[in-house]
JSON list of C-alpha atoms in Angstrom, two decimals:
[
{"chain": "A", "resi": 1, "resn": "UNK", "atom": "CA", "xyz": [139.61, 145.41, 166.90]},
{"chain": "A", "resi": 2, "resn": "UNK", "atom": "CA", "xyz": [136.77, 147.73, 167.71]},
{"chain": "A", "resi": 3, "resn": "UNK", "atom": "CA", "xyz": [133.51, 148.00, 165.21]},
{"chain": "A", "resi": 4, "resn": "UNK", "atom": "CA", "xyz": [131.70, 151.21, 165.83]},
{"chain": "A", "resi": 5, "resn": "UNK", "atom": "CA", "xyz": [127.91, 150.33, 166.35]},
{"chain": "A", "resi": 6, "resn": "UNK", "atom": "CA", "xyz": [126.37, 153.82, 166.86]},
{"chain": "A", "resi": 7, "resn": "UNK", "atom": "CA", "xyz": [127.57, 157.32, 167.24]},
{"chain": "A", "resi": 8, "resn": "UNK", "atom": "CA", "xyz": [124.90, 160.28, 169.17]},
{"chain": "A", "resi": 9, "resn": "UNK", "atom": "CA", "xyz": [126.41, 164.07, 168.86]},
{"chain": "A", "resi": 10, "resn": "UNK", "atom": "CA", "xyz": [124.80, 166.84, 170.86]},
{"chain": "A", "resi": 11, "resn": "UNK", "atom": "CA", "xyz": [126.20, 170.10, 172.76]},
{"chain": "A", "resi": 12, "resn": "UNK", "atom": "CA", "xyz": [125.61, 171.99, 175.77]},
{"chain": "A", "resi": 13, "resn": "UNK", "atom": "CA", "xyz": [126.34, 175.81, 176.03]},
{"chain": "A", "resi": 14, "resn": "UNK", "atom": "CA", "xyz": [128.65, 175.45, 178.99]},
{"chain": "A", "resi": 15, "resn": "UNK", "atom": "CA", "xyz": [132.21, 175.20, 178.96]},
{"chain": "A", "resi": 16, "resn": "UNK", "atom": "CA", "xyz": [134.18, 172.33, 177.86]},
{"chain": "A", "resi": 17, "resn": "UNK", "atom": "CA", "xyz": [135.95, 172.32, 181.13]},
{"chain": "A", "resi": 18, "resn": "UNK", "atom": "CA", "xyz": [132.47, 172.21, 182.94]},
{"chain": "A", "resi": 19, "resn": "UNK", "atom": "CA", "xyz": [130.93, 169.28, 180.92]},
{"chain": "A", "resi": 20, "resn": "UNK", "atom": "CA", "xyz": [134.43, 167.41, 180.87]},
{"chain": "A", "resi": 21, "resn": "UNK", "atom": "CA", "xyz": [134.28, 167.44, 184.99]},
{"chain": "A", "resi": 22, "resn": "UNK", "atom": "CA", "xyz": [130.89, 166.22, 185.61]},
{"chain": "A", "resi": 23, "resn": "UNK", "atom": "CA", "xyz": [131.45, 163.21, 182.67]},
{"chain": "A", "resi": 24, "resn": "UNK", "atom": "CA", "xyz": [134.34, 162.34, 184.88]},
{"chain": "A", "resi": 25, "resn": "UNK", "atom": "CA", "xyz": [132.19, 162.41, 188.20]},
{"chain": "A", "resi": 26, "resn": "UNK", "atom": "CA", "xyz": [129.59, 160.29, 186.72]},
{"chain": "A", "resi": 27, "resn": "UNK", "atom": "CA", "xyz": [131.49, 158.11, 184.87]},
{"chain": "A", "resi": 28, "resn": "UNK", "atom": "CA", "xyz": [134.12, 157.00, 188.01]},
{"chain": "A", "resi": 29, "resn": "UNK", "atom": "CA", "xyz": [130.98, 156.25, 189.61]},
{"chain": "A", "resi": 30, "resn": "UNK", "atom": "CA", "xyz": [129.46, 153.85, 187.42]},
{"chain": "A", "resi": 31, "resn": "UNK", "atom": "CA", "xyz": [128.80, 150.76, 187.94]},
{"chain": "A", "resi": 32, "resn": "UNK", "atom": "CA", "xyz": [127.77, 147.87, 185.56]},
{"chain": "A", "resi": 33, "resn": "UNK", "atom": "CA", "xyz": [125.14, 145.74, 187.52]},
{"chain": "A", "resi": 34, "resn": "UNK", "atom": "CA", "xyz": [126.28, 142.29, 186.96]},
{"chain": "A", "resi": 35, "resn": "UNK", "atom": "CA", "xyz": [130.51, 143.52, 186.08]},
{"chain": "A", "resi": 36, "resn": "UNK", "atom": "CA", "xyz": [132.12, 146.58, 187.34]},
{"chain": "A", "resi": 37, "resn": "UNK", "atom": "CA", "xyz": [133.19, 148.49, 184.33]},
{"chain": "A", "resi": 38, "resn": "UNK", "atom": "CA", "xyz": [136.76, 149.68, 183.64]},
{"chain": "A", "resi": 39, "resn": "UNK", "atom": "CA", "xyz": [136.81, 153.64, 183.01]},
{"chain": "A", "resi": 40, "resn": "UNK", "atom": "CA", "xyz": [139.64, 155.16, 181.02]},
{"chain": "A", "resi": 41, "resn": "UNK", "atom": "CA", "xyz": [140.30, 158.96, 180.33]},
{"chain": "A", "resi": 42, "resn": "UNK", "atom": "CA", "xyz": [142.85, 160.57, 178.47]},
{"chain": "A", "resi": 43, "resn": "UNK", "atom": "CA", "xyz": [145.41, 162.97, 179.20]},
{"chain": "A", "resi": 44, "resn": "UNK", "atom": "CA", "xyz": [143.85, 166.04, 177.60]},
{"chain": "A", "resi": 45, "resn": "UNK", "atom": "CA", "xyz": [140.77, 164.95, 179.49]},
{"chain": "A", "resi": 46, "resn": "UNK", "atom": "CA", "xyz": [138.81, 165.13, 176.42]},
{"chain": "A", "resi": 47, "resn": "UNK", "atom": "CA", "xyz": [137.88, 161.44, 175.45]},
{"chain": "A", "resi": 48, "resn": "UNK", "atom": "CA", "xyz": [136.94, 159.38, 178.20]},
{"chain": "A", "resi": 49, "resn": "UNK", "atom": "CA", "xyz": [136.19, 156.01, 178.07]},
{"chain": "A", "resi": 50, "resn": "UNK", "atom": "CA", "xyz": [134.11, 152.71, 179.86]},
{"chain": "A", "resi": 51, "resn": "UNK", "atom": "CA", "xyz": [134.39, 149.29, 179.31]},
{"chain": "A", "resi": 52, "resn": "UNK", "atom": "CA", "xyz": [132.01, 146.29, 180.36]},
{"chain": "A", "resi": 53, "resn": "UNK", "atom": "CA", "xyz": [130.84, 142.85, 179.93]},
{"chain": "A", "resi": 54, "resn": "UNK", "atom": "CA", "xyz": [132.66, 141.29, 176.99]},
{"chain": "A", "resi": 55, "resn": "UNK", "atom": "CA", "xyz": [131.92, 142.95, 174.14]},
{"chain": "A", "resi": 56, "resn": "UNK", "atom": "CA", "xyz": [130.90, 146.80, 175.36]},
{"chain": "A", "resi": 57, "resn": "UNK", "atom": "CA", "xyz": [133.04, 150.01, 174.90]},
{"chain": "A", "resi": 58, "resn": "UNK", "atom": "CA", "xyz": [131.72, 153.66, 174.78]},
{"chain": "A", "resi": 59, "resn": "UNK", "atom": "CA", "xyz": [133.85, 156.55, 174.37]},
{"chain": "A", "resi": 60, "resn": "UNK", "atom": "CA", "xyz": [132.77, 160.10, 175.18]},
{"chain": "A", "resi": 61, "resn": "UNK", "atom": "CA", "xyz": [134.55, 162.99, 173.31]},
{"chain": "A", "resi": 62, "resn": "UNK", "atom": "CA", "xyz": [133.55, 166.41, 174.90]},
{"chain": "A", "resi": 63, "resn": "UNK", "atom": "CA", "xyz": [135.19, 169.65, 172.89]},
{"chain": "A", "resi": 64, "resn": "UNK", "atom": "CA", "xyz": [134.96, 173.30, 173.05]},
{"chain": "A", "resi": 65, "resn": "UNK", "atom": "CA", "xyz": [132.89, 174.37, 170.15]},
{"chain": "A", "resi": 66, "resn": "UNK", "atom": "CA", "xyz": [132.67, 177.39, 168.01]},
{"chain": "A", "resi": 67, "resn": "UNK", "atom": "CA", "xyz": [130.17, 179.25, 170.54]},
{"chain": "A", "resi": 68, "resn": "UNK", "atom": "CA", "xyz": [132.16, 178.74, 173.46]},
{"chain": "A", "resi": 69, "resn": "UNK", "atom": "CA", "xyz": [129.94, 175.31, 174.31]},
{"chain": "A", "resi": 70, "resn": "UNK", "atom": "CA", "xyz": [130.31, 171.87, 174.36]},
{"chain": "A", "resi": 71, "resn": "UNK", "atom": "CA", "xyz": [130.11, 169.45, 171.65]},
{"chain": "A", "resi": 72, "resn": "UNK", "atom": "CA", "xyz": [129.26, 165.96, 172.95]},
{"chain": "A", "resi": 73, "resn": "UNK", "atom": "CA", "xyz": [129.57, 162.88, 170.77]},
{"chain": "A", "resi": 74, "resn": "UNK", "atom": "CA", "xyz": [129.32, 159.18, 172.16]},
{"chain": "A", "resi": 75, "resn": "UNK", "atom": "CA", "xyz": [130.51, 156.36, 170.21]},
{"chain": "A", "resi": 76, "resn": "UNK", "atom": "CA", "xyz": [129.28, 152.69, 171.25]},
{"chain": "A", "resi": 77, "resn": "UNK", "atom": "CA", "xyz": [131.94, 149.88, 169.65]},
{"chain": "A", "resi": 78, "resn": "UNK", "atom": "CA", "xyz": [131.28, 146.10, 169.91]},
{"chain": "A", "resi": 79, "resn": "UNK", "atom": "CA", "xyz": [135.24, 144.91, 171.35]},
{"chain": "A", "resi": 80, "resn": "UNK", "atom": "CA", "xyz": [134.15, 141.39, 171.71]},
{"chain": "A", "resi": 81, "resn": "UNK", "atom": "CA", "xyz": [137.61, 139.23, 171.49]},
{"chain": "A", "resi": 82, "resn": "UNK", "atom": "CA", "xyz": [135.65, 136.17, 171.22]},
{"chain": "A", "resi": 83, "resn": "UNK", "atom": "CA", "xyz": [132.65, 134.93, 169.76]},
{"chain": "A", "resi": 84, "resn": "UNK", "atom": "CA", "xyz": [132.19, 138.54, 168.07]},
{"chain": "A", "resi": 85, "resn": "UNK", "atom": "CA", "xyz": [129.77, 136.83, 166.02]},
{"chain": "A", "resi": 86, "resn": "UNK", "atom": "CA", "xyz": [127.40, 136.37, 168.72]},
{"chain": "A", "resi": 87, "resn": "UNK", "atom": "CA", "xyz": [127.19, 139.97, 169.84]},
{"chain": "A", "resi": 88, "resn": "UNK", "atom": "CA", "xyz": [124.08, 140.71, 167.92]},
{"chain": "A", "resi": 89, "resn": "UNK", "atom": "CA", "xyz": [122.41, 137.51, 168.78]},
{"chain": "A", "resi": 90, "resn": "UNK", "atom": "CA", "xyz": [122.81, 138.69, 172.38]},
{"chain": "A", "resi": 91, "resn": "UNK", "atom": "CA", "xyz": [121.42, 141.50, 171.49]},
{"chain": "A", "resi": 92, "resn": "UNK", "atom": "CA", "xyz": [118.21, 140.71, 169.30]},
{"chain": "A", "resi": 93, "resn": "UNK", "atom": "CA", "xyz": [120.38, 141.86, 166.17]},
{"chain": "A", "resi": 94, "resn": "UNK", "atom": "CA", "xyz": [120.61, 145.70, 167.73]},
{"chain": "A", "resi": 95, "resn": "UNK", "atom": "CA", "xyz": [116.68, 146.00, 166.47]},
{"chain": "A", "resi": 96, "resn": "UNK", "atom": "CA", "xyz": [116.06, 149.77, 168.18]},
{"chain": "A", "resi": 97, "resn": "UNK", "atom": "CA", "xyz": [119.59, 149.85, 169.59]},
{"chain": "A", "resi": 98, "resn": "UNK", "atom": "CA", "xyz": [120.43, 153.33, 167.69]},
{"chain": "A", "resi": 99, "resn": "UNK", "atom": "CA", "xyz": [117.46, 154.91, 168.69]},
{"chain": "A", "resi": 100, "resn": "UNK", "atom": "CA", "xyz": [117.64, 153.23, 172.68]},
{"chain": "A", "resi": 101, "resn": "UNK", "atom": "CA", "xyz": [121.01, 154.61, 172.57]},
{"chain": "A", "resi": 102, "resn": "UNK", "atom": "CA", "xyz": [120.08, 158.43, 171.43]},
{"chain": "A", "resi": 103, "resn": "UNK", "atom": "CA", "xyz": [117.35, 158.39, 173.90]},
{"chain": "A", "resi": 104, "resn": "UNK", "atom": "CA", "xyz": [119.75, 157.32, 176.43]},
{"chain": "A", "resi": 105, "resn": "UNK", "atom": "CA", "xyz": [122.40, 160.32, 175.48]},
{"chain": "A", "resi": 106, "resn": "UNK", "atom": "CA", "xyz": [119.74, 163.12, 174.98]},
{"chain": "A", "resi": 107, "resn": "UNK", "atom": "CA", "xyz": [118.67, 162.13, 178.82]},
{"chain": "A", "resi": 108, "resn": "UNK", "atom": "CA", "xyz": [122.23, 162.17, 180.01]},
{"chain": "A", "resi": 109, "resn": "UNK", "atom": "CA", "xyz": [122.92, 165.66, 178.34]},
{"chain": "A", "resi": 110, "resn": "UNK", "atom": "CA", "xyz": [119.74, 167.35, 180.27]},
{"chain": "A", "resi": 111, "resn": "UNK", "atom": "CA", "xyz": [120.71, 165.89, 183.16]},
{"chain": "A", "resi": 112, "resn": "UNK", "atom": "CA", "xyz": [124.28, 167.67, 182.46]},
{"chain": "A", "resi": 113, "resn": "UNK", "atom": "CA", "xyz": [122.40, 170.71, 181.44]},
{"chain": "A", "resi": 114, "resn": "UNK", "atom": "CA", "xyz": [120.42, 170.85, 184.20]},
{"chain": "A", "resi": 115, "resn": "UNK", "atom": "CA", "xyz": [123.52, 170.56, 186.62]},
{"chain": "A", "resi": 116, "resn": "UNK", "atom": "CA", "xyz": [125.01, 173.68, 184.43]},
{"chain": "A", "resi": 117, "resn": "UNK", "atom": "CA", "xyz": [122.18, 175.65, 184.17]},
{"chain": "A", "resi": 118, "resn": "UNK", "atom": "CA", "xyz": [122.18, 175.62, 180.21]},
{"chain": "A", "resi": 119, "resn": "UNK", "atom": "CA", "xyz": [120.60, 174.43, 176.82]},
{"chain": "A", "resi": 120, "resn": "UNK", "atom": "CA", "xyz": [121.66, 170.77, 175.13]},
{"chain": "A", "resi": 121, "resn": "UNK", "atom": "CA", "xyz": [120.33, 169.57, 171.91]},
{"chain": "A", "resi": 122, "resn": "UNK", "atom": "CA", "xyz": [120.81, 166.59, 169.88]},
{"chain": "A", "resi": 123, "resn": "UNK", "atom": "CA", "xyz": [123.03, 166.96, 166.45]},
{"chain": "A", "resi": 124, "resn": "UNK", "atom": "CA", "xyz": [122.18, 163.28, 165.29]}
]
């Protein structure tokens, strides 16, 4: 069971395809610090996932838009298995965690943009 903690949509006006490769790139090289993170991706390549520590999961869904960009929406669920209850104590009941989190995205996305050459904003 998976309990969605915080979603962050933004865009980039580069193509899909573009965005979708460089996710991949960065994600595969991740690594978690103290775990190594498992990294999943779909077959469409459009919803990629990674997977730490014992109760962390983000998924990435990158889509064409409208404009011929990018929309970008992260997703952070708490997967804990065990001792779910404890996931907020471990994490000073998520105080700031929404806004950590969208700081967190809106860095990753210029960092993409900058790669592509192009604007990103922030939907949420």
């Amino acid at each position: 069971m998976k309990k969605l903690m915080v979603a962050v949509i933004g865009g980039l006006d580069a193509p899909a395809a573009a965005v979708s490769e460089l996710v991949l790139t960065d994600l595969s090289a991740a690594t978690g610090g103290r775990y190594t993170p498992t990294v999943e991706v779909d077959g469409a390549r459009t919803t990629y996932a990674i997977q730490g520590g014992w109760w962390y999961r983000g998924e990435y869904t990158i889509e064409p838009d409208d404009q011929g960009g990018t929309r970008f929406t992260h997703r952070v669920y708490n997967v804990a298995s065990w001792m779910r209850w404890a996931v907020p104590l471990a994490n000073k009941g998520f105080v700031g965690f929404r806004e950590t989190t969208r700081r967190g995205i809106k860095a990753q996305l210029d960092r993409l943009g900058e790669r592509l050459a192009c604007r990103t904003w922030l939907e949420s």
